[in-house]
Amino acid sequence: ARRAVVTVGSHGVAWVDEAGAEHWADAHDVRQVNPIGAGDSFVGGLLRGLADDRGWTHAVGFAAAVAGAAVENPTAGYVDPLRVEELFGRAEALR
């Protein structure tokens, strides 16, 4: 494998970017209702973020927003796209 992304649930995510630099991001501070499907949501968000062709930091940030939005809902795997954009925008503003 040339890349690794490791999620640690409500604690955050670690990854290595295109330059080989190691990164850590805390998870979003969200109300956790149902964690089932959060990992799958993260993977879907990661793939979507990579499709933007803006690098791994962007993709991991988007994936974290998708996973954060997913755990807020009682239905496993449901993600509110507006909430994803809100979480992602908040994280982008902090960088």
PDB file of N, CA and C in Angstrom:
ATOM      1  N   ALA A   1       0.834  -1.185   0.000  1.00  0.00           N
ATOM      2  CA  ALA A   1       0.000   0.000   0.000  1.00  0.00           C
ATOM      3  C   ALA A   1       0.878   1.248   0.000  1.00  0.00           C
ATOM      4  N   ARG A   2       0.459   2.241  -0.743  1.00  0.00           N
ATOM      5  CA  ARG A   2       1.198   3.501  -0.790  1.00  0.00           C
ATOM      6  C   ARG A   2       0.572   4.550   0.120  1.00  0.00           C
ATOM      7  N   ARG A   3      -0.623   4.311   0.594  1.00  0.00           N
ATOM      8  CA  ARG A   3      -1.329   5.248   1.456  1.00  0.00           C
ATOM      9  C   ARG A   3      -2.005   4.488   2.585  1.00  0.00           C
ATOM     10  N   ALA A   4      -2.168   5.187   3.700  1.00  0.00           N
ATOM     11  CA  ALA A   4      -2.926   4.623   4.811  1.00  0.00           C
ATOM     12  C   ALA A   4      -3.742   5.734   5.453  1.00  0.00           C
ATOM     13  N   VAL A   5      -4.982   5.425   5.721  1.00  0.00           N
ATOM     14  CA  VAL A   5      -5.870   6.314   6.470  1.00  0.00           C
ATOM     15  C   VAL A   5      -6.460   5.448   7.571  1.00  0.00           C
ATOM     16  N   VAL A   6      -6.293   5.879   8.814  1.00  0.00           N
ATOM     17  CA  VAL A   6      -6.761   5.091   9.949  1.00  0.00           C
ATOM     18  C   VAL A   6      -7.728   5.944  10.770  1.00  0.00           C
ATOM     19  N   THR A   7      -8.975   5.499  10.849  1.00  0.00           N
ATOM     20  CA  THR A   7      -9.942   6.208  11.670  1.00  0.00           C
ATOM     21  C   THR A   7      -9.953   5.611  13.066  1.00  0.00           C
ATOM     22  N   VAL A   8     -10.215   6.466  14.034  1.00  0.00           N
ATOM     23  CA  VAL A   8     -10.259   6.038  15.432  1.00  0.00           C
ATOM     24  C   VAL A   8     -11.583   6.531  16.030  1.00  0.00           C
ATOM     25  N   GLY A   9     -12.657   6.251  15.303  1.00  0.00           N
ATOM     26  CA  GLY A   9     -13.996   6.589  15.765  1.00  0.00           C
ATOM     27  C   GLY A   9     -14.145   8.042  16.161  1.00  0.00           C
ATOM     28  N   SER A  10     -14.665   8.256  17.346  1.00  0.00           N
ATOM     29  CA  SER A  10     -14.941   9.618  17.813  1.00  0.00           C
ATOM     30  C   SER A  10     -13.683  10.389  18.196  1.00  0.00           C
ATOM     31  N   HIS A  11     -12.532   9.747  18.093  1.00  0.00           N
ATOM     32  CA  HIS A  11     -11.276  10.429  18.424  1.00  0.00           C
ATOM     33  C   HIS A  11     -10.689  11.173  17.230  1.00  0.00           C
ATOM     34  N   GLY A  12     -10.852  10.627  16.030  1.00  0.00           N
ATOM     35  CA  GLY A  12     -10.322  11.307  14.856  1.00  0.00           C
ATOM     36  C   GLY A  12      -9.774  10.361  13.815  1.00  0.00           C
ATOM     37  N   VAL A  13      -8.825  10.881  13.021  1.00  0.00           N
ATOM     38  CA  VAL A  13      -8.283  10.122  11.900  1.00  0.00           C
ATOM     39  C   VAL A  13      -6.816  10.511  11.678  1.00  0.00           C
ATOM     40  N   ALA A  14      -6.016   9.515  11.324  1.00  0.00           N
ATOM     41  CA  ALA A  14      -4.607   9.737  10.979  1.00  0.00           C
ATOM     42  C   ALA A  14      -4.429   9.341   9.519  1.00  0.00           C
ATOM     43  N   TRP A  15      -3.540  10.077   8.812  1.00  0.00           N
ATOM     44  CA  TRP A  15      -3.256   9.747   7.420  1.00  0.00           C
ATOM     45  C   TRP A  15      -1.912  10.315   7.009  1.00  0.00           C
ATOM     46  N   VAL A  16      -1.475   9.860   5.851  1.00  0.00           N
ATOM     47  CA  VAL A  16      -0.229  10.330   5.254  1.00  0.00           C
ATOM     48  C   VAL A  16      -0.596  11.001   3.936  1.00  0.00           C
ATOM     49  N   ASP A  17      -0.094  12.218   3.712  1.00  0.00           N
ATOM     50  CA  ASP A  17      -0.443  12.937   2.487  1.00  0.00           C
ATOM     51  C   ASP A  17       0.485  12.563   1.335  1.00  0.00           C
ATOM     52  N   GLU A  18       0.304  13.261   0.202  1.00  0.00           N
ATOM     53  CA  GLU A  18       1.070  12.929  -0.993  1.00  0.00           C
ATOM     54  C   GLU A  18       2.567  13.112  -0.839  1.00  0.00           C
ATOM     55  N   ALA A  19       2.984  13.945   0.085  1.00  0.00           N
ATOM     56  CA  ALA A  19       4.414  14.182   0.317  1.00  0.00           C
ATOM     57  C   ALA A  19       4.994  13.235   1.370  1.00  0.00           C
ATOM     58  N   GLY A  20       4.169  12.372   1.933  1.00  0.00           N
ATOM     59  CA  GLY A  20       4.627  11.447   2.961  1.00  0.00           C
ATOM     60  C   GLY A  20       4.555  12.007   4.371  1.00  0.00           C
ATOM     61  N   ALA A  21       3.988  13.206   4.521  1.00  0.00           N
ATOM     62  CA  ALA A  21       3.853  13.814   5.845  1.00  0.00           C
ATOM     63  C   ALA A  21       2.689  13.174   6.604  1.00  0.00           C
ATOM     64  N   GLU A  22       2.902  12.933   7.880  1.00  0.00           N
ATOM     65  CA  GLU A  22       1.872  12.334   8.729  1.00  0.00           C
ATOM     66  C   GLU A  22       0.967  13.416   9.303  1.00  0.00           C
ATOM     67  N   HIS A  23      -0.334  13.116   9.360  1.00  0.00           N
ATOM     68  CA  HIS A  23      -1.320  14.087   9.837  1.00  0.00           C
ATOM     69  C   HIS A  23      -2.284  13.429  10.818  1.00  0.00           C
ATOM     70  N   TRP A  24      -2.873  14.257  11.667  1.00  0.00           N
ATOM     71  CA  TRP A  24      -3.931  13.845  12.583  1.00  0.00           C
ATOM     72  C   TRP A  24      -5.004  14.918  12.571  1.00  0.00           C
ATOM     73  N   ALA A  25      -6.255  14.508  12.562  1.00  0.00           N
ATOM     74  CA  ALA A  25      -7.371  15.450  12.679  1.00  0.00           C
ATOM     75  C   ALA A  25      -8.347  14.901  13.711  1.00  0.00           C
ATOM     76  N   ASP A  26      -8.736  15.747  14.639  1.00  0.00           N
ATOM     77  CA  ASP A  26      -9.753  15.357  15.610  1.00  0.00           C
ATOM     78  C   ASP A  26     -11.083  15.170  14.888  1.00  0.00           C
ATOM     79  N   ALA A  27     -11.916  14.293  15.440  1.00  0.00           N
ATOM     80  CA  ALA A  27     -13.256  14.102  14.886  1.00  0.00           C
ATOM     81  C   ALA A  27     -14.090  15.349  15.146  1.00  0.00           C
ATOM     82  N   HIS A  28     -15.112  15.538  14.343  1.00  0.00           N
ATOM     83  CA  HIS A  28     -16.033  16.657  14.549  1.00  0.00           C
ATOM     84  C   HIS A  28     -16.787  16.457  15.859  1.00  0.00           C
ATOM     85  N   ASP A  29     -17.051  17.542  16.526  1.00  0.00           N
ATOM     86  CA  ASP A  29     -17.814  17.504  17.766  1.00  0.00           C
ATOM     87  C   ASP A  29     -19.301  17.496  17.402  1.00  0.00           C
ATOM     88  N   VAL A  30     -19.852  16.301  17.300  1.00  0.00           N
ATOM     89  CA  VAL A  30     -21.246  16.130  16.901  1.00  0.00           C
ATOM     90  C   VAL A  30     -21.968  15.271  17.937  1.00  0.00           C
ATOM     91  N   ARG A  31     -23.283  15.354  17.913  1.00  0.00           N
ATOM     92  CA  ARG A  31     -24.102  14.517  18.794  1.00  0.00           C
ATOM     93  C   ARG A  31     -24.178  13.124  18.169  1.00  0.00           C
ATOM     94  N   GLN A  32     -23.630  12.145  18.868  1.00  0.00           N
ATOM     95  CA  GLN A  32     -23.584  10.788  18.327  1.00  0.00           C
ATOM     96  C   GLN A  32     -24.879  10.052  18.652  1.00  0.00           C
ATOM     97  N   VAL A  33     -25.636   9.787  17.610  1.00  0.00           N
ATOM     98  CA  VAL A  33     -26.912   9.095  17.752  1.00  0.00           C
ATOM     99  C   VAL A  33     -26.774   7.624  17.367  1.00  0.00           C
ATOM    100  N   ASN A  34     -26.130   7.364  16.228  1.00  0.00           N
ATOM    101  CA  ASN A  34     -25.994   5.992  15.737  1.00  0.00           C
ATOM    102  C   ASN A  34     -24.674   5.863  14.971  1.00  0.00           C
ATOM    103  N   PRO A  35     -23.683   5.171  15.550  1.00  0.00           N
ATOM    104  CA  PRO A  35     -22.392   5.040  14.881  1.00  0.00           C
ATOM    105  C   PRO A  35     -22.348   3.980  13.783  1.00  0.00           C
ATOM    106  N   ILE A  36     -23.419   3.199  13.634  1.00  0.00           N
ATOM    107  CA  ILE A  36     -23.416   2.143  12.616  1.00  0.00           C
ATOM    108  C   ILE A  36     -23.351   2.770  11.228  1.00  0.00           C
ATOM    109  N   GLY A  37     -22.402   2.356  10.465  1.00  0.00           N
ATOM    110  CA  GLY A  37     -22.224   2.862   9.107  1.00  0.00           C
ATOM    111  C   GLY A  37     -21.289   4.055   9.008  1.00  0.00           C
ATOM    112  N   ALA A  38     -20.756   4.511  10.133  1.00  0.00           N
ATOM    113  CA  ALA A  38     -19.859   5.679  10.095  1.00  0.00           C
ATOM    114  C   ALA A  38     -18.601   5.386   9.284  1.00  0.00           C
ATOM    115  N   GLY A  39     -18.043   4.205   9.443  1.00  0.00           N
ATOM    116  CA  GLY A  39     -16.843   3.843   8.691  1.00  0.00           C
ATOM    117  C   GLY A  39     -17.116   3.759   7.200  1.00  0.00           C
ATOM    118  N   ASP A  40     -18.244   3.165   6.834  1.00  0.00           N
ATOM    119  CA  ASP A  40     -18.628   3.093   5.424  1.00  0.00           C
ATOM    120  C   ASP A  40     -18.861   4.488   4.867  1.00  0.00           C
ATOM    121  N   SER A  41     -19.494   5.341   5.672  1.00  0.00           N
ATOM    122  CA  SER A  41     -19.724   6.725   5.249  1.00  0.00           C
ATOM    123  C   SER A  41     -18.403   7.447   5.045  1.00  0.00           C
ATOM    124  N   PHE A  42     -17.439   7.178   5.936  1.00  0.00           N
ATOM    125  CA  PHE A  42     -16.116   7.788   5.799  1.00  0.00           C
ATOM    126  C   PHE A  42     -15.480   7.370   4.476  1.00  0.00           C
ATOM    127  N   VAL A  43     -15.533   6.082   4.165  1.00  0.00           N
ATOM    128  CA  VAL A  43     -14.922   5.591   2.913  1.00  0.00           C
ATOM    129  C   VAL A  43     -15.595   6.232   1.701  1.00  0.00           C
ATOM    130  N   GLY A  44     -16.923   6.313   1.722  1.00  0.00           N
ATOM    131  CA  GLY A  44     -17.632   6.963   0.619  1.00  0.00           C
ATOM    132  C   GLY A  44     -17.224   8.419   0.477  1.00  0.00           C
ATOM    133  N   GLY A  45     -17.119   9.108   1.613  1.00  0.00           N
ATOM    134  CA  GLY A  45     -16.690  10.504   1.591  1.00  0.00           C
ATOM    135  C   GLY A  45     -15.258  10.657   1.111  1.00  0.00           C
ATOM    136  N   LEU A  46     -14.398   9.714   1.482  1.00  0.00           N
ATOM    137  CA  LEU A  46     -13.004   9.753   1.040  1.00  0.00           C
ATOM    138  C   LEU A  46     -12.920   9.618  -0.483  1.00  0.00           C
ATOM    139  N   LEU A  47     -13.666   8.681  -1.027  1.00  0.00           N
ATOM    140  CA  LEU A  47     -13.664   8.502  -2.483  1.00  0.00           C
ATOM    141  C   LEU A  47     -14.203   9.739  -3.190  1.00  0.00           C
ATOM    142  N   ARG A  48     -15.257  10.312  -2.646  1.00  0.00           N
ATOM    143  CA  ARG A  48     -15.823  11.537  -3.232  1.00  0.00           C
ATOM    144  C   ARG A  48     -14.810  12.683  -3.138  1.00  0.00           C
ATOM    145  N   GLY A  49     -14.148  12.789  -2.003  1.00  0.00           N
ATOM    146  CA  GLY A  49     -13.147  13.834  -1.821  1.00  0.00           C
ATOM    147  C   GLY A  49     -11.958  13.660  -2.752  1.00  0.00           C
ATOM    148  N   LEU A  50     -11.540  12.428  -2.974  1.00  0.00           N
ATOM    149  CA  LEU A  50     -10.434  12.174  -3.903  1.00  0.00           C
ATOM    150  C   LEU A  50     -10.822  12.513  -5.337  1.00  0.00           C
ATOM    151  N   ALA A  51     -12.096  12.342  -5.662  1.00  0.00           N
ATOM    152  CA  ALA A  51     -12.573  12.659  -7.007  1.00  0.00           C
ATOM    153  C   ALA A  51     -12.447  14.148  -7.309  1.00  0.00           C
ATOM    154  N   ASP A  52     -12.395  14.984  -6.256  1.00  0.00           N
ATOM    155  CA  ASP A  52     -12.215  16.428  -6.455  1.00  0.00           C
ATOM    156  C   ASP A  52     -10.802  16.771  -6.911  1.00  0.00           C
ATOM    157  N   ASP A  53      -9.879  15.805  -6.778  1.00  0.00           N
ATOM    158  CA  ASP A  53      -8.482  15.976  -7.207  1.00  0.00           C
ATOM    159  C   ASP A  53      -7.812  17.184  -6.535  1.00  0.00           C
ATOM    160  N   ARG A  54      -8.092  17.333  -5.212  1.00  0.00           N
ATOM    161  CA  ARG A  54      -7.498  18.428  -4.445  1.00  0.00           C
ATOM    162  C   ARG A  54      -6.583  17.909  -3.339  1.00  0.00           C
ATOM    163  N   GLY A  55      -6.226  16.640  -3.415  1.00  0.00           N
ATOM    164  CA  GLY A  55      -5.270  16.074  -2.471  1.00  0.00           C
ATOM    165  C   GLY A  55      -5.916  15.339  -1.305  1.00  0.00           C
ATOM    166  N   TRP A  56      -5.043  14.660  -0.588  1.00  0.00           N
ATOM    167  CA  TRP A  56      -5.498  13.811   0.518  1.00  0.00           C
ATOM    168  C   TRP A  56      -6.022  14.607   1.714  1.00  0.00           C
ATOM    169  N   THR A  57      -5.455  15.741   1.993  1.00  0.00           N
ATOM    170  CA  THR A  57      -5.937  16.530   3.127  1.00  0.00           C
ATOM    171  C   THR A  57      -7.387  16.947   2.884  1.00  0.00           C
ATOM    172  N   HIS A  58      -7.686  17.385   1.686  1.00  0.00           N
ATOM    173  CA  HIS A  58      -9.060  17.730   1.316  1.00  0.00           C
ATOM    174  C   HIS A  58      -9.966  16.510   1.424  1.00  0.00           C
ATOM    175  N   ALA A  59      -9.523  15.395   0.848  1.00  0.00           N
ATOM    176  CA  ALA A  59     -10.349  14.185   0.822  1.00  0.00           C
ATOM    177  C   ALA A  59     -10.630  13.655   2.227  1.00  0.00           C
ATOM    178  N   VAL A  60      -9.625  13.628   3.078  1.00  0.00           N
ATOM    179  CA  VAL A  60      -9.818  13.139   4.443  1.00  0.00           C
ATOM    180  C   VAL A  60     -10.731  14.089   5.215  1.00  0.00           C
ATOM    181  N   GLY A  61     -10.567  15.383   5.006  1.00  0.00           N
ATOM    182  CA  GLY A  61     -11.445  16.348   5.666  1.00  0.00           C
ATOM    183  C   GLY A  61     -12.888  16.184   5.248  1.00  0.00           C
ATOM    184  N   PHE A  62     -13.108  15.954   3.964  1.00  0.00           N
ATOM    185  CA  PHE A  62     -14.474  15.739   3.477  1.00  0.00           C
ATOM    186  C   PHE A  62     -15.036  14.441   4.042  1.00  0.00           C
ATOM    187  N   ALA A  63     -14.221  13.396   4.065  1.00  0.00           N
ATOM    188  CA  ALA A  63     -14.665  12.106   4.600  1.00  0.00           C
ATOM    189  C   ALA A  63     -15.039  12.217   6.075  1.00  0.00           C
ATOM    190  N   ALA A  64     -14.263  12.968   6.843  1.00  0.00           N
ATOM    191  CA  ALA A  64     -14.565  13.161   8.259  1.00  0.00           C
ATOM    192  C   ALA A  64     -15.890  13.893   8.433  1.00  0.00           C
ATOM    193  N   ALA A  65     -16.165  14.845   7.554  1.00  0.00           N
ATOM    194  CA  ALA A  65     -17.440  15.560   7.611  1.00  0.00           C
ATOM    195  C   ALA A  65     -18.606  14.625   7.287  1.00  0.00           C
ATOM    196  N   VAL A  66     -18.428  13.748   6.310  1.00  0.00           N
ATOM    197  CA  VAL A  66     -19.475  12.789   5.963  1.00  0.00           C
ATOM    198  C   VAL A  66     -19.730  11.843   7.138  1.00  0.00           C
ATOM    199  N   ALA A  67     -18.671  11.320   7.735  1.00  0.00           N
ATOM    200  CA  ALA A  67     -18.831  10.416   8.870  1.00  0.00           C
ATOM    201  C   ALA A  67     -19.465  11.135  10.059  1.00  0.00           C
ATOM    202  N   GLY A  68     -19.062  12.371  10.299  1.00  0.00           N
ATOM    203  CA  GLY A  68     -19.652  13.145  11.390  1.00  0.00           C
ATOM    204  C   GLY A  68     -21.133  13.369  11.184  1.00  0.00           C
ATOM    205  N   ALA A  69     -21.524  13.677   9.963  1.00  0.00           N
ATOM    206  CA  ALA A  69     -22.941  13.867   9.657  1.00  0.00           C
ATOM    207  C   ALA A  69     -23.708  12.556   9.776  1.00  0.00           C
ATOM    208  N   ALA A  70     -23.060  11.444   9.430  1.00  0.00           N
ATOM    209  CA  ALA A  70     -23.727  10.146   9.470  1.00  0.00           C
ATOM    210  C   ALA A  70     -24.088   9.729  10.891  1.00  0.00           C
ATOM    211  N   VAL A  71     -23.209   9.961  11.851  1.00  0.00           N
ATOM    212  CA  VAL A  71     -23.480   9.495  13.223  1.00  0.00           C
ATOM    213  C   VAL A  71     -24.543  10.320  13.921  1.00  0.00           C
ATOM    214  N   GLU A  72     -24.898  11.463  13.362  1.00  0.00           N
ATOM    215  CA  GLU A  72     -25.932  12.298  13.968  1.00  0.00           C
ATOM    216  C   GLU A  72     -27.346  11.792  13.702  1.00  0.00           C
ATOM    217  N   ASN A  73     -27.493  10.852  12.794  1.00  0.00           N
ATOM    218  CA  ASN A  73     -28.819  10.383  12.397  1.00  0.00           C
ATOM    219  C   ASN A  73     -29.140   9.012  12.973  1.00  0.00           C
ATOM    220  N   PRO A  74     -30.403   8.807  13.348  1.00  0.00           N
ATOM    221  CA  PRO A  74     -30.781   7.495  13.888  1.00  0.00           C
ATOM    222  C   PRO A  74     -30.768   6.380  12.837  1.00  0.00           C
ATOM    223  N   THR A  75     -30.892   6.728  11.567  1.00  0.00           N
ATOM    224  CA  THR A  75     -30.886   5.728  10.504  1.00  0.00           C
ATOM    225  C   THR A  75     -29.454   5.499  10.043  1.00  0.00           C
ATOM    226  N   ALA A  76     -28.980   4.263  10.188  1.00  0.00           N
ATOM    227  CA  ALA A  76     -27.605   3.931   9.808  1.00  0.00           C
ATOM    228  C   ALA A  76     -27.359   4.250   8.345  1.00  0.00           C
ATOM    229  N   GLY A  77     -26.270   4.969   8.086  1.00  0.00           N
ATOM    230  CA  GLY A  77     -25.870   5.270   6.724  1.00  0.00           C
ATOM    231  C   GLY A  77     -26.526   6.492   6.114  1.00  0.00           C
ATOM    232  N   TYR A  78     -27.517   7.094   6.797  1.00  0.00           N
ATOM    233  CA  TYR A  78     -28.135   8.306   6.251  1.00  0.00           C
ATOM    234  C   TYR A  78     -27.221   9.492   6.493  1.00  0.00           C
ATOM    235  N   VAL A  79     -27.039  10.300   5.469  1.00  0.00           N
ATOM    236  CA  VAL A  79     -26.189  11.480   5.575  1.00  0.00           C
ATOM    237  C   VAL A  79     -26.931  12.666   4.975  1.00  0.00           C
ATOM    238  N   ASP A  80     -27.028  13.741   5.741  1.00  0.00           N
ATOM    239  CA  ASP A  80     -27.641  14.978   5.256  1.00  0.00           C
ATOM    240  C   ASP A  80     -26.558  15.790   4.537  1.00  0.00           C
ATOM    241  N   PRO A  81     -26.675  15.972   3.222  1.00  0.00           N
ATOM    242  CA  PRO A  81     -25.634  16.676   2.471  1.00  0.00           C
ATOM    243  C   PRO A  81     -25.389  18.103   2.963  1.00  0.00           C
ATOM    244  N   LEU A  82     -26.426  18.774   3.429  1.00  0.00           N
ATOM    245  CA  LEU A  82     -26.246  20.136   3.947  1.00  0.00           C
ATOM    246  C   LEU A  82     -25.413  20.131   5.220  1.00  0.00           C
ATOM    247  N   ARG A  83     -25.610  19.110   6.050  1.00  0.00           N
ATOM    248  CA  ARG A  83     -24.817  19.000   7.274  1.00  0.00           C
ATOM    249  C   ARG A  83     -23.360  18.687   6.939  1.00  0.00           C
ATOM    250  N   VAL A  84     -23.145  17.856   5.933  1.00  0.00           N
ATOM    251  CA  VAL A  84     -21.776  17.561   5.495  1.00  0.00           C
ATOM    252  C   VAL A  84     -21.075  18.852   5.090  1.00  0.00           C
ATOM    253  N   GLU A  85     -21.733  19.660   4.287  1.00  0.00           N
ATOM    254  CA  GLU A  85     -21.134  20.915   3.832  1.00  0.00           C
ATOM    255  C   GLU A  85     -20.853  21.850   5.004  1.00  0.00           C
ATOM    256  N   GLU A  86     -21.767  21.866   5.993  1.00  0.00           N
ATOM    257  CA  GLU A  86     -21.559  22.704   7.174  1.00  0.00           C
ATOM    258  C   GLU A  86     -20.328  22.255   7.960  1.00  0.00           C
ATOM    259  N   LEU A  87     -20.223  20.961   8.227  1.00  0.00           N
ATOM    260  CA  LEU A  87     -19.076  20.436   8.973  1.00  0.00           C
ATOM    261  C   LEU A  87     -17.780  20.632   8.195  1.00  0.00           C
ATOM    262  N   PHE A  88     -17.818  20.347   6.906  1.00  0.00           N
ATOM    263  CA  PHE A  88     -16.622  20.486   6.080  1.00  0.00           C
ATOM    264  C   PHE A  88     -16.190  21.947   6.002  1.00  0.00           C
ATOM    265  N   GLY A  89     -17.152  22.841   5.817  1.00  0.00           N
ATOM    266  CA  GLY A  89     -16.828  24.269   5.760  1.00  0.00           C
ATOM    267  C   GLY A  89     -16.237  24.780   7.058  1.00  0.00           C
ATOM    268  N   ARG A  90     -16.756  24.283   8.176  1.00  0.00           N
ATOM    269  CA  ARG A  90     -16.212  24.684   9.488  1.00  0.00           C
ATOM    270  C   ARG A  90     -14.773  24.229   9.624  1.00  0.00           C
ATOM    271  N   ALA A  91     -14.478  23.014   9.190  1.00  0.00           N
ATOM    272  CA  ALA A  91     -13.111  22.474   9.282  1.00  0.00           C
ATOM    273  C   ALA A  91     -12.184  23.234   8.335  1.00  0.00           C
ATOM    274  N   GLU A  92     -12.649  23.558   7.134  1.00  0.00           N
ATOM    275  CA  GLU A  92     -11.839  24.295   6.167  1.00  0.00           C
ATOM    276  C   GLU A  92     -11.496  25.685   6.714  1.00  0.00           C
ATOM    277  N   ALA A  93     -12.426  26.290   7.434  1.00  0.00           N
ATOM    278  CA  ALA A  93     -12.193  27.627   7.992  1.00  0.00           C
ATOM    279  C   ALA A  93     -11.108  27.610   9.065  1.00  0.00           C
ATOM    280  N   LEU A  94     -10.910  26.462   9.716  1.00  0.00           N
ATOM    281  CA  LEU A  94      -9.909  26.347  10.778  1.00  0.00           C
ATOM    282  C   LEU A  94      -8.501  26.166  10.226  1.00  0.00           C
ATOM    283  N   ARG A  95      -8.365  25.804   8.955  1.00  0.00           N
ATOM    284  CA  ARG A  95      -7.039  25.557   8.375  1.00  0.00           C
ATOM    285  C   ARG A  95      -6.377  26.827   7.948  1.00  0.00           C
TER     286      ARG A  95
END
